[in-house]
Amino acid sequence: MFRTHTCGELRIDNNNQTVTLSGWVAKRRDFGALTFIDLRDRYGITQLSFNEEYNQQLLAESRKLGREFVIQVNGMVTERSSKNAKIPTGDIEIVVESLTILNSSLTPPFTIEEETDGGDELRMQYRYLDLRRDNVRANLMLRHAVAKHVRGYLDQKEFIEVETPVLIKSTPEGARDFVVPSRMNQGEFYALPQSPQTFKQLLMISGFDRYYQIVKCFRDEDLRADRQPEFTQIDCEMSFVEQEDILNLFEGMVQYLFKQVKGIDIGTLPRITYEEAMHNYGNDKPDIRFDMQFNYLTELVKGKGFPILDTAECVLAITANGCANYTRKQLDELTEWVKRPQIGAKGMVYVLCNADGTFKSSVDKFYSQEDLKQWAEKCHAQAGDLILLLSGTTKDAQKQMSELRLEMGSRMGLRKKDEFKALWVVDFPLLEFDDENNRWHAMHHPFTSPKPADIPLLDTNPGAIKANAYDMVINGVEVGGGSIRIFNKELQAKMFKTLGFTDEEARYQFGFLMNAFEYGAPPHGGIAFGFDRLCSLFGGADSIRDFIAFPKNNQGRDVMIDAPSVIDAKQLKELGINSQI
Amino acid sequence: MFRTHTCGELRIDNNNQTVTLSGWVAKRRDFGALTFIDLRDRYGITQLSFNEEYNQQLLAESRKLGREFVIQVNGMVTERSSKNAKIPTGDIEIVVESLTILNSSLTPPFTIEEETDGGDELRMQYRYLDLRRDNVRANLMLRHAVAKHVRGYLDQKEFIEVETPVLIKSTPEGARDFVVPSRMNQGEFYALPQSPQTFKQLLMISGFDRYYQIVKCFRDEDLRADRQPEFTQIDCEMSFVEQEDILNLFEGMVQYLFKQVKGIDIGTLPRITYEEAMHNYGNDKPDIRFDMQFNYLTELVKGKGFPILDTAECVLAITANGCANYTRKQLDELTEWVKRPQIGAKGMVYVLCNADGTFKSSVDKFYSQEDLKQWAEKCHAQAGDLILLLSGTTKDAQKQMSELRLEMGSRMGLRKKDEFKALWVVDFPLLEFDDENNRWHAMHHPFTSPKPADIPLLDTNPGAIKANAYDMVINGVEVGGGSIRIFNKELQAKMFKTLGFTDEEARYQFGFLMNAFEYGAPPHGGIAFGFDRLCSLFGGADSIRDFIAFPKNNQGRDVMIDAPSVIDAKQLKELGINSQI
């Protein structure tokens, strides 16, 4: 037997017991006649003590142990003279009676500690050592806990987990598919699923009623900072439901997760429409940990001779409470910030609401104190506050002001990692127009149901149609989204037509789904959550990468195993393909 | 709201309640002034009643409803005059007050009943309808239950579920990989994992201590009857364990699963060595629901002038209890059966142990009653039993007799689908010789640890080395297998060398694992269970196909979605590959 206990479980109650432990040498501290070793495993750290008086030879052996050696020790649990209140085993140490080196270790290329000296590239190359760090392992244990409680909740709600296939059919719509050449059907390819969307709809047609799956999905996209070619979804679908049923059930799930995993009561989720979200926050995934909603000053600022505001389609303002003490330097820097190409504003107007009730603005030349007082009233600004204005087309001004609002929220410390505010955004537009290709795109996907009252608009004004679609947003991050689906074959056909599919294209890509709709499809709808993102949010981190055991880098490479890689000519030949390289 | 109740939950206690139900029309029965409809959903069937006296128009409408129409009804729960004890809702029916057709249905191409008239091909093409059949859905619900209890057990044992990557590196060893061309790294390919073997070993090196995953794996093999290109494993690994620890823990898991899922106490699992299994059953996955072990008559039968038995390397016999009444016709048919090319025996000798204590054999010309009596004693045969003999090389005789034993077990009704006998087979050989390629192969995989005492044999007699490897066998099916792993770099290098890898090949394919072994690898071992197979076993079925929601056929095709399929030239070009077709 390699151990009687783990390195995390011995307490003062175990005093005088003889125990066997195994683990890694995390630290060694030598003092004259004494050596202490911190022995580490997944469960914790236990101090080992080697004493010259007790056993000289063992002391000498202990001093040959390097960092990350794997050892097994036998010894007596003994109360420490100087206790360590920081760790649960801190009251005791093991006076070692025998020592076995199970494996040696080279010196790791970076320190195995929360704050490591290893850079990203090095850590990824030695991911198996990086995963030894307490915080990285804690992230993956958090992930396990979230998955477990998701399953617990959905099981209790009578959902059935069904595995859908990974080797499926390529569909040109949407993002690029990863494909898999078929050896047995040469010249043909499988595709890896971007989501199990059609399969979960088929399961509803099959009468499964409530389906879920925590499932890998794949997208061959050029990777931005925080995207992975393979990612995990919590994928759900329900039959005989309306939007309200789905919102209630999954609001319950998120409340349950926060309670179970974080011990937090996040309360009832506000519901706002897409229009409200865009109007008040310029963003369909608003961060509502802080207020700072948009104020529309377009009319109020007109006619005072300042051409930029006079001619703007839209003038927006936000109020930064307590920021009237911003210096000229800070305000100039903020102006530069909004003018960066990533934001793209032409300039920024500010109004400082002084403590004495006067105002100081960057447009004092055009606007009187009385004008500015009206602005302040419209913006609910008090003495001590700062008002920031941006102008332009409505679309641009909303987008830029959304960025500025988030930036101010961050600067003012209003976006705390340990505070969580969730909401639903509902009533999304069904379609968005793609100027480049001069065609309509489904905002969610082509199976999303329009609101029944809006169906006639498909012929007259597609852009005005609202969908039975919803997103769950937490702390400004879209963690989940879904919709009520079209379950009527004629409506689905009309939808494909509006999206510019020919009958043939629709039949080729979705023929099996269209066929299935002929045989009694129930009303149904669903939702999918980005599981990696949800976990990183629970963990208070910005990046999903440290919540994935073996992530890929921005070039889609796993630098540890060195994949992708070349394969031999024989393998290619069997598959019936040539590499053009 | 589409329903107040499901079709499975109303009872006599709900009498006189007004309810709303939604579901599928499973059956319609018209009688003069009355129509009954069985309304079906996942949860059950509820009878709807339409009555001319109560509402003539509704009765007329109900008669337009075809099979598999999706309807919603509102009505009053009413006690039935003639109750149906076969279904839980059989005491009541719904007297329908309003009816909405939610969706119509074409007539399904086969009946949606347990015993369907649809053939395999048709059922697969319309899998979404096939999945409506109670028994198929029950299989998938069983699968869900097994997964849930696997997780429950392993969670409780402090295992952490970690997702390992799907896009990994191709390794020529073993079965063929499915590969995925990389668009961002042209000329290079990912491979889909045949198992997460190396990743789980890396997780042990990372100190995860106890890992599991219910995970999709992929093998591009020519498909035999019951293989799928994508299949699911319960994959597990533990650190600081010996074989005994793993056997105990997973014996516990299987006991737990049988208890939770089937309500069966399967008791302690016998452990037999590979040698014993081969000796007694000619099979490393013996079906021990019945005894009928091999008897070795090689010496006993010699010297009586029957050349075939005189010269055979091995003469085996089994005793079929109570089969002395087999007719000549039956015995001839059995002889033909063992001579089929799939079995390959040259012939079969039988001895009938008559009720009067005499013997009648197919070799009476050579063997006296006294000889046959000795055979019977050696075979523990009693009056009324049948003894069957096969001969040949030891290897062939064992293999053929194993088939005959299983066949006799089936014919004698000794292999009951609802009886479960599990065991461990241990002490497998480490290596097996591949005559064709004149090299050693790892019997499990190249990371399997030899028994420490046998390590010196690597240089002298590799074939004699026993491994710390084990299989779990239930009812003659290998449901799981695993091993203690090599965790020492030098031993692993030596193992690769024995298997004929050059240093370069080993480094190219497993370099990252070899590197990881440099940094403090703990002793570890694991096991993987075939999840599809385990579920079909629990379900008492021979085929795994009906325990997979959307299986592929023997050509690796999904006939429902028609995958694999051709992809456009643009997509191929982006990937930097040509199809040779």
mmCIF file of C-alpha atoms in Angstrom, chain A residues 2-3 24 70 102-103 132, chain B residues 196-211 236-243 245-246 445 447-450 468 470 482-489 492 513 516-517 520-527:
data_model
loop_
_atom_site.group_PDB
_atom_site.id
_atom_site.type_symbol
_atom_site.label_atom_id
_atom_site.label_comp_id
_atom_site.label_asym_id
_atom_site.label_seq_id
_atom_site.Cartn_x
_atom_site.Cartn_y
_atom_site.Cartn_z
ATOM 1 C CA PHE A 2 1.403 3.355 -1.043
ATOM 2 C CA ARG A 3 -0.350 5.426 1.616
ATOM 3 C CA TRP A 24 5.750 15.217 -4.226
ATOM 4 C CA VAL A 70 8.034 11.492 -5.658
ATOM 5 C CA LEU A 102 9.465 6.395 -5.835
ATOM 6 C CA ASN A 103 10.727 8.581 -8.635
ATOM 7 C CA ARG A 132 0.386 20.713 -10.561
ATOM 8 C CA PRO B 196 -7.318 9.263 -23.768
ATOM 9 C CA GLN B 197 -4.542 6.923 -22.563
ATOM 10 C CA THR B 198 -1.579 9.284 -22.632
ATOM 11 C CA PHE B 199 -3.596 12.234 -21.348
ATOM 12 C CA LYS B 200 -4.822 10.337 -18.346
ATOM 13 C CA GLN B 201 -1.274 9.297 -17.571
ATOM 14 C CA LEU B 202 -0.223 12.954 -17.858
ATOM 15 C CA LEU B 203 -3.002 13.871 -15.440
ATOM 16 C CA MET B 204 -1.515 11.417 -12.958
ATOM 17 C CA ILE B 205 1.888 13.048 -13.423
ATOM 18 C CA SER B 206 0.063 16.331 -12.776
ATOM 19 C CA GLY B 207 -1.095 14.995 -9.427
ATOM 20 C CA PHE B 208 -4.804 14.713 -10.189
ATOM 21 C CA ASP B 209 -4.702 11.457 -8.243
ATOM 22 C CA ARG B 210 -8.076 10.146 -9.392
ATOM 23 C CA TYR B 211 -9.397 10.916 -12.863
ATOM 24 C CA CYS B 236 -10.334 5.978 -15.232
ATOM 25 C CA GLU B 237 -6.875 6.383 -13.756
ATOM 26 C CA MET B 238 -5.516 6.458 -10.173
ATOM 27 C CA SER B 239 -2.182 7.292 -8.558
ATOM 28 C CA PHE B 240 -0.344 5.641 -5.692
ATOM 29 C CA VAL B 241 -2.192 2.390 -6.219
ATOM 30 C CA GLU B 242 -1.405 -1.253 -6.742
ATOM 31 C CA GLN B 243 -3.451 -3.655 -8.809
ATOM 32 C CA ASP B 245 -6.592 -1.157 -5.072
ATOM 33 C CA ILE B 246 -7.943 -0.839 -8.603
ATOM 34 C CA HIS B 445 -0.702 -1.322 -24.687
ATOM 35 C CA PHE B 447 2.487 1.480 -21.103
ATOM 36 C CA THR B 448 1.460 -1.670 -19.259
ATOM 37 C CA SER B 449 3.801 -2.621 -16.436
ATOM 38 C CA PRO B 450 5.336 -6.077 -16.290
ATOM 39 C CA ASN B 468 -0.078 -6.232 -14.033
ATOM 40 C CA TYR B 470 -6.653 -7.194 -15.745
ATOM 41 C CA GLY B 482 -6.675 -1.962 -17.622
ATOM 42 C CA SER B 483 -3.281 -2.196 -16.081
ATOM 43 C CA ILE B 484 -0.748 -0.790 -13.727
ATOM 44 C CA ARG B 485 1.411 1.503 -15.851
ATOM 45 C CA ILE B 486 5.119 1.790 -16.206
ATOM 46 C CA PHE B 487 6.097 5.000 -14.420
ATOM 47 C CA ASN B 488 9.826 4.668 -14.779
ATOM 48 C CA LYS B 489 11.429 6.241 -17.819
ATOM 49 C CA GLN B 492 9.376 2.515 -20.572
ATOM 50 C CA LEU B 513 5.056 11.372 -22.213
ATOM 51 C CA ALA B 516 6.850 14.014 -18.456
ATOM 52 C CA PHE B 517 8.318 10.886 -16.856
ATOM 53 C CA GLY B 520 8.337 12.993 -10.939
ATOM 54 C CA ALA B 521 5.796 10.492 -12.259
ATOM 55 C CA PRO B 522 3.889 8.737 -9.457
ATOM 56 C CA PRO B 523 3.045 5.023 -9.532
ATOM 57 C CA HIS B 524 -0.308 4.791 -11.298
ATOM 58 C CA GLY B 525 -2.734 2.535 -13.073
ATOM 59 C CA GLY B 526 -6.201 2.522 -14.484
ATOM 60 C CA ILE B 527 -8.997 0.889 -16.341
#
